[in-house]
CSV table of C-alpha atoms in Angstrom, one decimal:
chain,number,residue,atom,x,y,z
A,20,UNK,CA,20.1,-23.6,-37.4
A,21,UNK,CA,17.8,-26.6,-37.1
A,22,UNK,CA,19.8,-28.4,-34.3
A,23,UNK,CA,19.8,-25.2,-32.3
A,24,UNK,CA,16.0,-24.8,-32.7
A,25,UNK,CA,15.6,-28.4,-31.5
A,26,UNK,CA,17.8,-27.7,-28.4
A,27,UNK,CA,15.8,-24.6,-27.5
A,28,UNK,CA,12.6,-26.6,-27.8
A,29,UNK,CA,14.0,-29.4,-25.6
A,30,UNK,CA,15.2,-26.8,-23.0
A,31,UNK,CA,11.7,-25.2,-22.9
A,32,UNK,CA,10.0,-28.6,-22.6
A,33,UNK,CA,12.3,-29.6,-19.8
A,34,UNK,CA,11.6,-26.5,-17.7
A,35,UNK,CA,8.0,-25.6,-18.7
A,36,UNK,CA,6.4,-29.0,-18.8
A,37,UNK,CA,3.3,-28.9,-16.6
A,38,UNK,CA,2.9,-32.6,-16.6
A,39,UNK,CA,6.2,-33.2,-14.8
A,40,UNK,CA,4.9,-32.5,-11.3
A,41,UNK,CA,1.3,-33.3,-12.1
A,42,UNK,CA,-0.6,-35.2,-9.4
A,43,UNK,CA,-3.0,-38.0,-10.0
A,44,UNK,CA,-6.1,-36.6,-11.8
A,45,UNK,CA,-8.6,-38.4,-9.7
A,46,UNK,CA,-7.0,-37.0,-6.5
A,47,UNK,CA,-7.1,-33.4,-7.9
A,48,UNK,CA,-10.8,-33.9,-8.9
A,49,UNK,CA,-11.6,-35.3,-5.5
A,50,UNK,CA,-9.7,-32.5,-3.7
A,51,UNK,CA,-11.7,-29.9,-5.7
A,52,UNK,CA,-15.0,-31.8,-5.0
A,53,UNK,CA,-14.4,-31.6,-1.3
A,54,UNK,CA,-13.7,-27.8,-1.5
A,55,UNK,CA,-17.0,-27.4,-3.3
A,56,UNK,CA,-19.1,-28.6,-0.3
A,57,UNK,CA,-20.3,-25.8,2.1
A,58,UNK,CA,-22.0,-27.2,5.1
A,59,UNK,CA,-21.4,-27.0,8.9
A,60,UNK,CA,-17.8,-25.9,9.8
A,61,UNK,CA,-16.8,-24.5,6.3
A,62,UNK,CA,-19.9,-22.3,6.2
A,63,UNK,CA,-19.3,-21.0,9.7
A,64,UNK,CA,-15.7,-20.2,8.8
A,65,UNK,CA,-16.9,-18.3,5.8
A,66,UNK,CA,-19.4,-16.3,8.0
A,67,UNK,CA,-16.7,-15.4,10.5
A,68,UNK,CA,-14.3,-14.5,7.7
A,69,UNK,CA,-16.9,-12.1,6.2
A,70,UNK,CA,-17.4,-10.5,9.6
A,71,UNK,CA,-13.7,-10.1,9.9
A,72,UNK,CA,-13.4,-8.6,6.4
A,73,UNK,CA,-16.3,-6.2,7.0
A,74,UNK,CA,-14.6,-5.1,10.2
A,75,UNK,CA,-11.4,-4.5,8.2
A,76,UNK,CA,-13.3,-2.4,5.7
A,77,UNK,CA,-14.9,-0.5,8.5
A,78,UNK,CA,-11.6,0.5,10.2
A,79,UNK,CA,-9.9,0.7,6.8
A,80,UNK,CA,-7.3,-1.9,7.7
A,81,UNK,CA,-5.6,-3.7,4.8
A,82,UNK,CA,-4.0,-6.2,7.2
A,83,UNK,CA,-7.3,-7.4,8.6
A,84,UNK,CA,-8.8,-7.7,5.1
A,85,UNK,CA,-5.9,-9.8,4.0
A,86,UNK,CA,-6.2,-12.0,7.1
A,87,UNK,CA,-9.9,-12.6,6.4
A,88,UNK,CA,-9.1,-13.6,2.8
A,89,UNK,CA,-6.6,-16.1,4.0
A,90,UNK,CA,-9.3,-17.7,6.2
A,91,UNK,CA,-12.0,-17.7,3.6
A,92,UNK,CA,-12.8,-20.9,1.7
A,93,UNK,CA,-14.6,-19.1,-1.2
A,94,UNK,CA,-12.3,-20.4,-3.9
A,95,UNK,CA,-13.6,-23.9,-3.8
A,96,UNK,CA,-17.0,-23.6,-5.7
A,97,UNK,CA,-15.5,-21.2,-8.2
A,98,UNK,CA,-12.7,-23.5,-9.2
A,99,UNK,CA,-15.1,-26.4,-9.1
A,100,UNK,CA,-17.2,-24.7,-11.8
A,101,UNK,CA,-14.2,-24.4,-14.1
A,102,UNK,CA,-13.0,-27.9,-13.5
A,103,UNK,CA,-16.4,-29.5,-14.0
A,104,UNK,CA,-16.8,-27.8,-17.4
A,105,UNK,CA,-13.3,-28.8,-18.4
A,106,UNK,CA,-13.9,-32.5,-17.7
A,107,UNK,CA,-17.7,-32.6,-18.6
A,108,UNK,CA,-18.7,-33.5,-15.1
A,109,UNK,CA,-22.2,-31.9,-14.9
A,110,UNK,CA,-23.0,-33.4,-11.5
A,111,UNK,CA,-20.0,-31.5,-10.1
A,112,UNK,CA,-21.1,-28.4,-12.0
A,113,UNK,CA,-24.6,-28.5,-10.4
A,114,UNK,CA,-23.1,-28.8,-6.9
A,115,UNK,CA,-20.5,-26.1,-7.6
A,116,UNK,CA,-23.2,-23.6,-8.8
A,117,UNK,CA,-25.4,-24.5,-5.9
A,118,UNK,CA,-22.5,-23.9,-3.4
A,119,UNK,CA,-21.5,-20.7,-5.2
A,120,UNK,CA,-25.1,-19.3,-4.8
A,121,UNK,CA,-25.2,-20.3,-1.1
A,122,UNK,CA,-21.8,-18.8,-0.3
A,123,UNK,CA,-22.7,-15.6,-2.1
A,124,UNK,CA,-26.0,-15.3,-0.4
A,125,UNK,CA,-24.6,-15.9,3.1
A,126,UNK,CA,-21.7,-13.6,2.5
A,127,UNK,CA,-23.8,-10.6,1.4
A,128,UNK,CA,-26.4,-11.3,4.2
A,129,UNK,CA,-23.6,-11.4,6.8
A,130,UNK,CA,-21.9,-8.2,5.7
A,131,UNK,CA,-25.3,-6.4,5.4
A,132,UNK,CA,-26.1,-7.4,9.0
A,133,UNK,CA,-22.8,-6.1,10.1
A,134,UNK,CA,-23.1,-2.7,8.4
A,135,UNK,CA,-26.7,-2.3,9.6
A,136,UNK,CA,-25.4,-2.2,13.2
A,137,UNK,CA,-22.0,-0.6,12.8
A,138,UNK,CA,-21.2,3.1,13.3
A,139,UNK,CA,-19.6,3.5,9.9
A,140,UNK,CA,-21.1,6.6,8.3
A,141,UNK,CA,-18.6,7.4,5.5
A,142,UNK,CA,-17.0,5.0,3.0
A,143,UNK,CA,-13.3,4.5,3.5
A,144,UNK,CA,-10.7,4.1,0.8
A,145,UNK,CA,-10.8,0.3,1.1
A,146,UNK,CA,-14.5,0.3,0.5
A,147,UNK,CA,-14.3,2.7,-2.4
A,148,UNK,CA,-11.6,0.7,-4.1
A,149,UNK,CA,-14.1,-2.2,-4.5
A,150,UNK,CA,-16.8,-0.3,-6.5
A,151,UNK,CA,-15.1,0.3,-10.0
A,152,UNK,CA,-14.1,-2.9,-11.7
A,153,UNK,CA,-12.1,-2.7,-14.9
A,154,UNK,CA,-10.5,-5.0,-17.5
A,155,UNK,CA,-7.4,-5.2,-15.3
A,156,UNK,CA,-9.5,-7.1,-12.8
A,157,UNK,CA,-10.2,-9.6,-15.6
A,158,UNK,CA,-6.5,-10.1,-16.2
A,159,UNK,CA,-5.8,-10.5,-12.4
A,160,UNK,CA,-8.6,-13.1,-12.1
A,161,UNK,CA,-7.4,-15.1,-15.2
A,162,UNK,CA,-3.8,-15.1,-14.0
A,163,UNK,CA,-4.8,-16.0,-10.5
A,164,UNK,CA,-7.1,-18.8,-11.6
A,165,UNK,CA,-4.4,-20.3,-13.8
A,166,UNK,CA,-1.9,-20.2,-10.9
A,167,UNK,CA,-4.6,-21.8,-8.7
A,168,UNK,CA,-5.4,-24.8,-11.0
A,169,UNK,CA,-1.7,-25.5,-11.8
A,170,UNK,CA,-0.9,-25.6,-8.0
A,171,UNK,CA,-4.0,-27.7,-7.3
A,172,UNK,CA,-3.0,-30.3,-9.8
A,173,UNK,CA,0.6,-30.7,-8.6
A,174,UNK,CA,1.9,-33.2,-6.0
A,175,UNK,CA,3.1,-30.4,-3.7
A,176,UNK,CA,0.0,-28.1,-3.4
A,177,UNK,CA,1.9,-25.3,-1.6
A,178,UNK,CA,0.1,-22.1,-0.4
A,179,UNK,CA,-0.9,-20.8,-3.9
A,180,UNK,CA,-4.7,-21.0,-3.3
A,181,UNK,CA,-4.6,-18.4,-0.4
A,182,UNK,CA,-2.4,-16.2,-2.5
A,183,UNK,CA,-4.9,-16.4,-5.4
A,184,UNK,CA,-7.7,-15.5,-3.0
A,185,UNK,CA,-5.8,-12.4,-1.8
A,186,UNK,CA,-4.8,-11.3,-5.4
A,187,UNK,CA,-8.3,-11.7,-6.9
A,188,UNK,CA,-9.9,-10.2,-3.7
A,189,UNK,CA,-13.2,-12.1,-3.7
A,190,UNK,CA,-14.3,-11.2,-0.1
A,191,UNK,CA,-14.0,-7.4,0.0
A,192,UNK,CA,-16.4,-6.9,-2.9
A,193,UNK,CA,-19.0,-9.0,-1.2
A,194,UNK,CA,-18.6,-7.0,2.0
A,195,UNK,CA,-18.9,-3.8,0.0
A,196,UNK,CA,-22.0,-5.1,-1.6
A,197,UNK,CA,-23.5,-5.7,1.8
A,198,UNK,CA,-22.5,-2.1,2.8
A,199,UNK,CA,-24.4,-0.9,-0.3
A,200,UNK,CA,-27.5,-2.7,0.8
A,201,UNK,CA,-27.2,-1.6,4.4
A,202,UNK,CA,-26.8,2.1,3.4
A,203,UNK,CA,-29.2,2.0,0.5
A,204,UNK,CA,-26.4,2.8,-2.0
A,205,UNK,CA,-27.3,1.1,-5.2
A,206,UNK,CA,-24.1,2.2,-7.0
A,207,UNK,CA,-21.9,0.6,-4.3
A,208,UNK,CA,-23.9,-2.6,-4.4
A,209,UNK,CA,-23.8,-3.0,-8.2
A,210,UNK,CA,-20.1,-2.0,-8.6
A,211,UNK,CA,-18.9,-4.3,-5.8
A,212,UNK,CA,-21.1,-7.2,-6.9
A,213,UNK,CA,-20.0,-6.9,-10.5
A,214,UNK,CA,-16.3,-6.9,-9.4
A,215,UNK,CA,-17.0,-10.2,-7.4
A,216,UNK,CA,-18.8,-11.7,-10.4
A,217,UNK,CA,-16.0,-10.7,-12.8
A,218,UNK,CA,-13.5,-12.4,-10.5
A,219,UNK,CA,-15.6,-15.5,-10.1
A,220,UNK,CA,-16.3,-15.9,-13.8
A,221,UNK,CA,-12.7,-15.5,-15.0
A,222,UNK,CA,-11.2,-17.6,-12.2
A,223,UNK,CA,-13.6,-20.4,-13.5
A,224,UNK,CA,-12.5,-19.6,-17.1
A,225,UNK,CA,-8.8,-19.8,-16.1
A,226,UNK,CA,-9.5,-23.1,-14.3
A,227,UNK,CA,-11.1,-24.5,-17.4
A,228,UNK,CA,-8.2,-23.4,-19.6
A,229,UNK,CA,-5.7,-25.0,-17.2
A,230,UNK,CA,-7.6,-28.3,-17.1
A,231,UNK,CA,-7.7,-28.4,-20.9
A,232,UNK,CA,-4.0,-27.4,-21.3
A,233,UNK,CA,-3.0,-30.2,-18.8
A,234,UNK,CA,-5.2,-32.6,-20.8
A,235,UNK,CA,-7.5,-33.9,-18.0
A,236,UNK,CA,-9.5,-36.8,-19.1
A,237,UNK,CA,-13.0,-35.8,-20.2
A,238,UNK,CA,-16.2,-37.8,-19.3
A,239,UNK,CA,-17.8,-39.2,-22.3
A,240,UNK,CA,-21.4,-37.9,-22.6
A,241,UNK,CA,-24.1,-39.5,-24.6
A,242,UNK,CA,-26.0,-36.2,-25.0
A,243,UNK,CA,-23.6,-34.2,-27.2
A,244,UNK,CA,-26.3,-31.6,-27.7
A,245,UNK,CA,-26.4,-30.9,-24.0
A,246,UNK,CA,-22.6,-30.5,-23.8
A,247,UNK,CA,-22.7,-28.0,-26.7
A,248,UNK,CA,-25.5,-26.0,-25.1
A,249,UNK,CA,-23.7,-25.7,-21.8
A,250,UNK,CA,-20.5,-24.5,-23.5
A,251,UNK,CA,-22.5,-21.9,-25.4
A,252,UNK,CA,-24.1,-20.7,-22.2
A,253,UNK,CA,-20.6,-20.3,-20.6
A,254,UNK,CA,-19.3,-18.4,-23.6
A,255,UNK,CA,-22.3,-16.1,-23.5
A,256,UNK,CA,-21.7,-15.4,-19.8
A,257,UNK,CA,-18.1,-14.6,-20.3
A,258,UNK,CA,-18.8,-12.2,-23.1
A,259,UNK,CA,-21.6,-10.4,-21.2
A,260,UNK,CA,-19.3,-10.1,-18.1
A,261,UNK,CA,-16.4,-8.8,-20.2
A,262,UNK,CA,-18.3,-6.0,-22.0
A,263,UNK,CA,-19.1,-3.6,-19.0
A,264,UNK,CA,-15.5,-4.1,-17.7
A,265,UNK,CA,-14.1,-3.0,-21.1
A,266,UNK,CA,-16.4,0.1,-21.1
A,267,UNK,CA,-15.4,1.1,-17.6
A,268,UNK,CA,-11.7,0.6,-18.5
A,269,UNK,CA,-11.9,2.9,-21.5
A,270,UNK,CA,-13.5,5.5,-19.2
A,271,UNK,CA,-10.7,5.2,-16.6
A,272,UNK,CA,-8.0,5.5,-19.3
A,273,UNK,CA,-9.7,8.5,-20.8
A,274,UNK,CA,-10.0,10.2,-17.4
A,275,UNK,CA,-6.4,9.4,-16.5
A,276,UNK,CA,-5.1,10.9,-19.8
A,277,UNK,CA,-7.2,14.0,-19.2
A,278,UNK,CA,-6.0,14.4,-15.6
A,279,UNK,CA,-2.4,13.9,-16.6
A,280,UNK,CA,-2.6,16.6,-19.4
A,281,UNK,CA,-4.4,19.0,-17.0
A,282,UNK,CA,-1.7,18.6,-14.3
A,283,UNK,CA,1.0,19.2,-17.0
A,284,UNK,CA,-0.8,22.3,-18.1
A,285,UNK,CA,-1.1,23.6,-14.5
A,286,UNK,CA,2.5,22.9,-13.7
A,287,UNK,CA,3.8,24.6,-16.9
A,288,UNK,CA,1.4,27.4,-17.7
A,289,UNK,CA,0.3,28.4,-14.2
A,290,UNK,CA,3.7,28.6,-12.6
A,291,UNK,CA,4.4,32.2,-11.5
A,292,UNK,CA,7.0,33.8,-9.2
A,293,UNK,CA,5.8,34.4,-5.7
A,294,UNK,CA,2.6,32.5,-6.4
A,295,UNK,CA,1.6,29.0,-5.5
A,296,UNK,CA,-1.2,26.7,-6.6
A,297,UNK,CA,-3.1,25.9,-3.4
A,298,UNK,CA,-5.8,23.5,-4.9
A,299,UNK,CA,-6.6,22.0,-8.2
A,300,UNK,CA,-9.9,20.3,-9.2
A,301,UNK,CA,-10.0,18.5,-12.5
A,302,UNK,CA,-13.4,17.4,-13.8
A,303,UNK,CA,-13.4,15.4,-17.1
A,304,UNK,CA,-17.2,15.2,-17.4
A,305,UNK,CA,-17.6,19.0,-17.2
A,306,UNK,CA,-14.3,19.6,-19.0
A,307,UNK,CA,-13.4,22.0,-16.2
A,308,UNK,CA,-10.0,22.8,-14.6
A,309,UNK,CA,-10.4,24.9,-11.4
A,310,UNK,CA,-7.3,26.2,-9.7
A,311,UNK,CA,-6.9,28.3,-6.5
A,312,UNK,CA,-3.8,30.5,-6.4
A,313,UNK,CA,-2.3,32.2,-3.3
A,314,UNK,CA,0.5,34.8,-3.2
A,315,UNK,CA,0.9,37.8,-5.5
A,316,UNK,CA,-2.1,38.3,-7.6
A,317,UNK,CA,-1.7,37.4,-11.3
A,318,UNK,CA,-2.9,39.9,-13.9
A,319,UNK,CA,-5.9,38.9,-16.0
A,320,UNK,CA,-3.9,39.1,-19.2
A,321,UNK,CA,-1.5,36.4,-18.0
A,322,UNK,CA,-4.4,34.1,-17.1
A,323,UNK,CA,-5.9,34.8,-20.6
A,324,UNK,CA,-2.6,33.8,-22.2
A,325,UNK,CA,-2.7,30.6,-20.2
A,326,UNK,CA,-6.3,29.9,-21.4
A,327,UNK,CA,-5.1,30.4,-25.0
A,328,UNK,CA,-2.5,27.6,-24.5
A,329,UNK,CA,-5.1,25.0,-23.6
A,330,UNK,CA,-5.5,24.2,-27.3
A,331,UNK,CA,-1.8,23.1,-27.3
A,332,UNK,CA,-2.8,20.2,-25.1
A,333,UNK,CA,-4.9,17.9,-27.3
A,334,UNK,CA,-7.3,16.6,-24.7
A,335,UNK,CA,-7.8,20.0,-23.1
A,336,UNK,CA,-8.8,21.9,-26.2
A,337,UNK,CA,-12.5,22.4,-25.2
A,338,UNK,CA,-11.8,22.7,-21.5
A,339,UNK,CA,-12.8,25.7,-19.3
A,340,UNK,CA,-10.1,27.1,-17.0
A,341,UNK,CA,-11.3,28.8,-13.8
A,342,UNK,CA,-8.6,30.6,-11.8
A,343,UNK,CA,-9.5,31.9,-8.3
A,344,UNK,CA,-7.2,34.2,-6.4
A,345,UNK,CA,-7.2,36.1,-3.1
A,346,UNK,CA,-7.9,35.0,0.5
A,347,UNK,CA,-11.7,34.8,0.2
A,348,UNK,CA,-13.1,31.8,2.2
A,349,UNK,CA,-15.2,30.9,-0.9
A,350,UNK,CA,-12.0,30.2,-2.8
A,351,UNK,CA,-9.8,28.6,-0.1
A,352,UNK,CA,-10.5,25.2,1.4
A,353,UNK,CA,-9.1,25.2,4.9
A,354,UNK,CA,-8.7,21.4,4.9
A,355,UNK,CA,-6.5,21.7,1.8
A,356,UNK,CA,-4.4,24.4,3.5
A,357,UNK,CA,-3.9,22.1,6.5
A,358,UNK,CA,-3.0,19.1,4.2
A,359,UNK,CA,-0.5,21.3,2.3
A,360,UNK,CA,1.1,22.5,5.5
A,361,UNK,CA,1.4,19.0,6.9
A,362,UNK,CA,2.9,17.8,3.6
A,363,UNK,CA,5.5,20.6,3.7
A,364,UNK,CA,6.2,19.9,7.3
A,365,UNK,CA,6.9,16.2,6.6
A,366,UNK,CA,8.9,17.1,3.6
A,367,UNK,CA,11.1,19.5,5.5
A,368,UNK,CA,11.5,17.0,8.3
A,369,UNK,CA,12.6,14.4,5.9
A,370,UNK,CA,15.1,16.7,4.2
A,371,UNK,CA,16.5,17.7,7.6
A,372,UNK,CA,16.9,14.0,8.7
A,373,UNK,CA,18.7,13.2,5.4
A,374,UNK,CA,21.0,16.1,6.0
A,375,UNK,CA,21.8,14.9,9.5
A,376,UNK,CA,22.4,11.4,8.3
A,377,UNK,CA,24.8,12.7,5.6
A,378,UNK,CA,26.7,14.6,8.3
A,379,UNK,CA,26.9,11.6,10.6
A,380,UNK,CA,28.2,9.5,7.6
A,381,UNK,CA,30.9,12.1,6.9
A,382,UNK,CA,31.9,12.2,10.6
């Protein structure tokens, strides 16, 4: 058994050794140092990229947002923070923090100016998606940051850094924060800025981890107390950043479980012949399930029997079931009817096309 274990270890070392393609450390540090500086052209590129991303959020275009993220040089100062802590270069840390503050300020100001003069009156899905950070964003930032520092420290840099910028989505939250300021929506601003801060902190943490795993040479400091104090500050920032994300994630998981149970209940217990569920509204905070039925009217006793079965679904035991029937305008949302008809129309068209395709294949 022992020789086999040694062979496996040798196999893993041969394929997973990070130092095999490692570039000169000084070149990696110098490359990161250059990416930290934000003056002149680099700052103008950032401003134009922010305008572009804001426009993409305005028209709800994912392609435009991705294009803006590819252009943006935001990753430089964030990775600079992690690298500087990893090698005890506090001069680089100061410059990185300064550039991080400048880029954040310019980005939010630019997006605020854009949204003050744009005709956008209602938040689109791309904007709304940037207002509720969770623990999953932490994992994405960590993985992206690790990929970034590994790529940066290799001889062939590749195109990993733009990919990390897209995956961690640094720019859209900044633009959404600007939208929040422009519209006076404090919730949008706080949610989006917190998402940006989470991404920034944990990309830096991942960069620090990568630097230590690859054993970059540390600078020897005479003031050991100062080094310890900086490390404690960083640990404190990481913990404070993580706690709200964990809380929000627990809430999202709880809401998802409740919504899944409610949909299962509706599909199983409110399925009647010649009757269709037109709309369903599930509210976890109010513990309320509101359903609108069309078709043959269901007797009250059948609805009461369905209410009795709520206790069979663990998360729905204390929920209130409201069933609305009939063609009253108070009950029926005309927009929902239109959406339902369009859905059925597309479904029928798709089935018809598949049937035609099947016939053509047979011929």
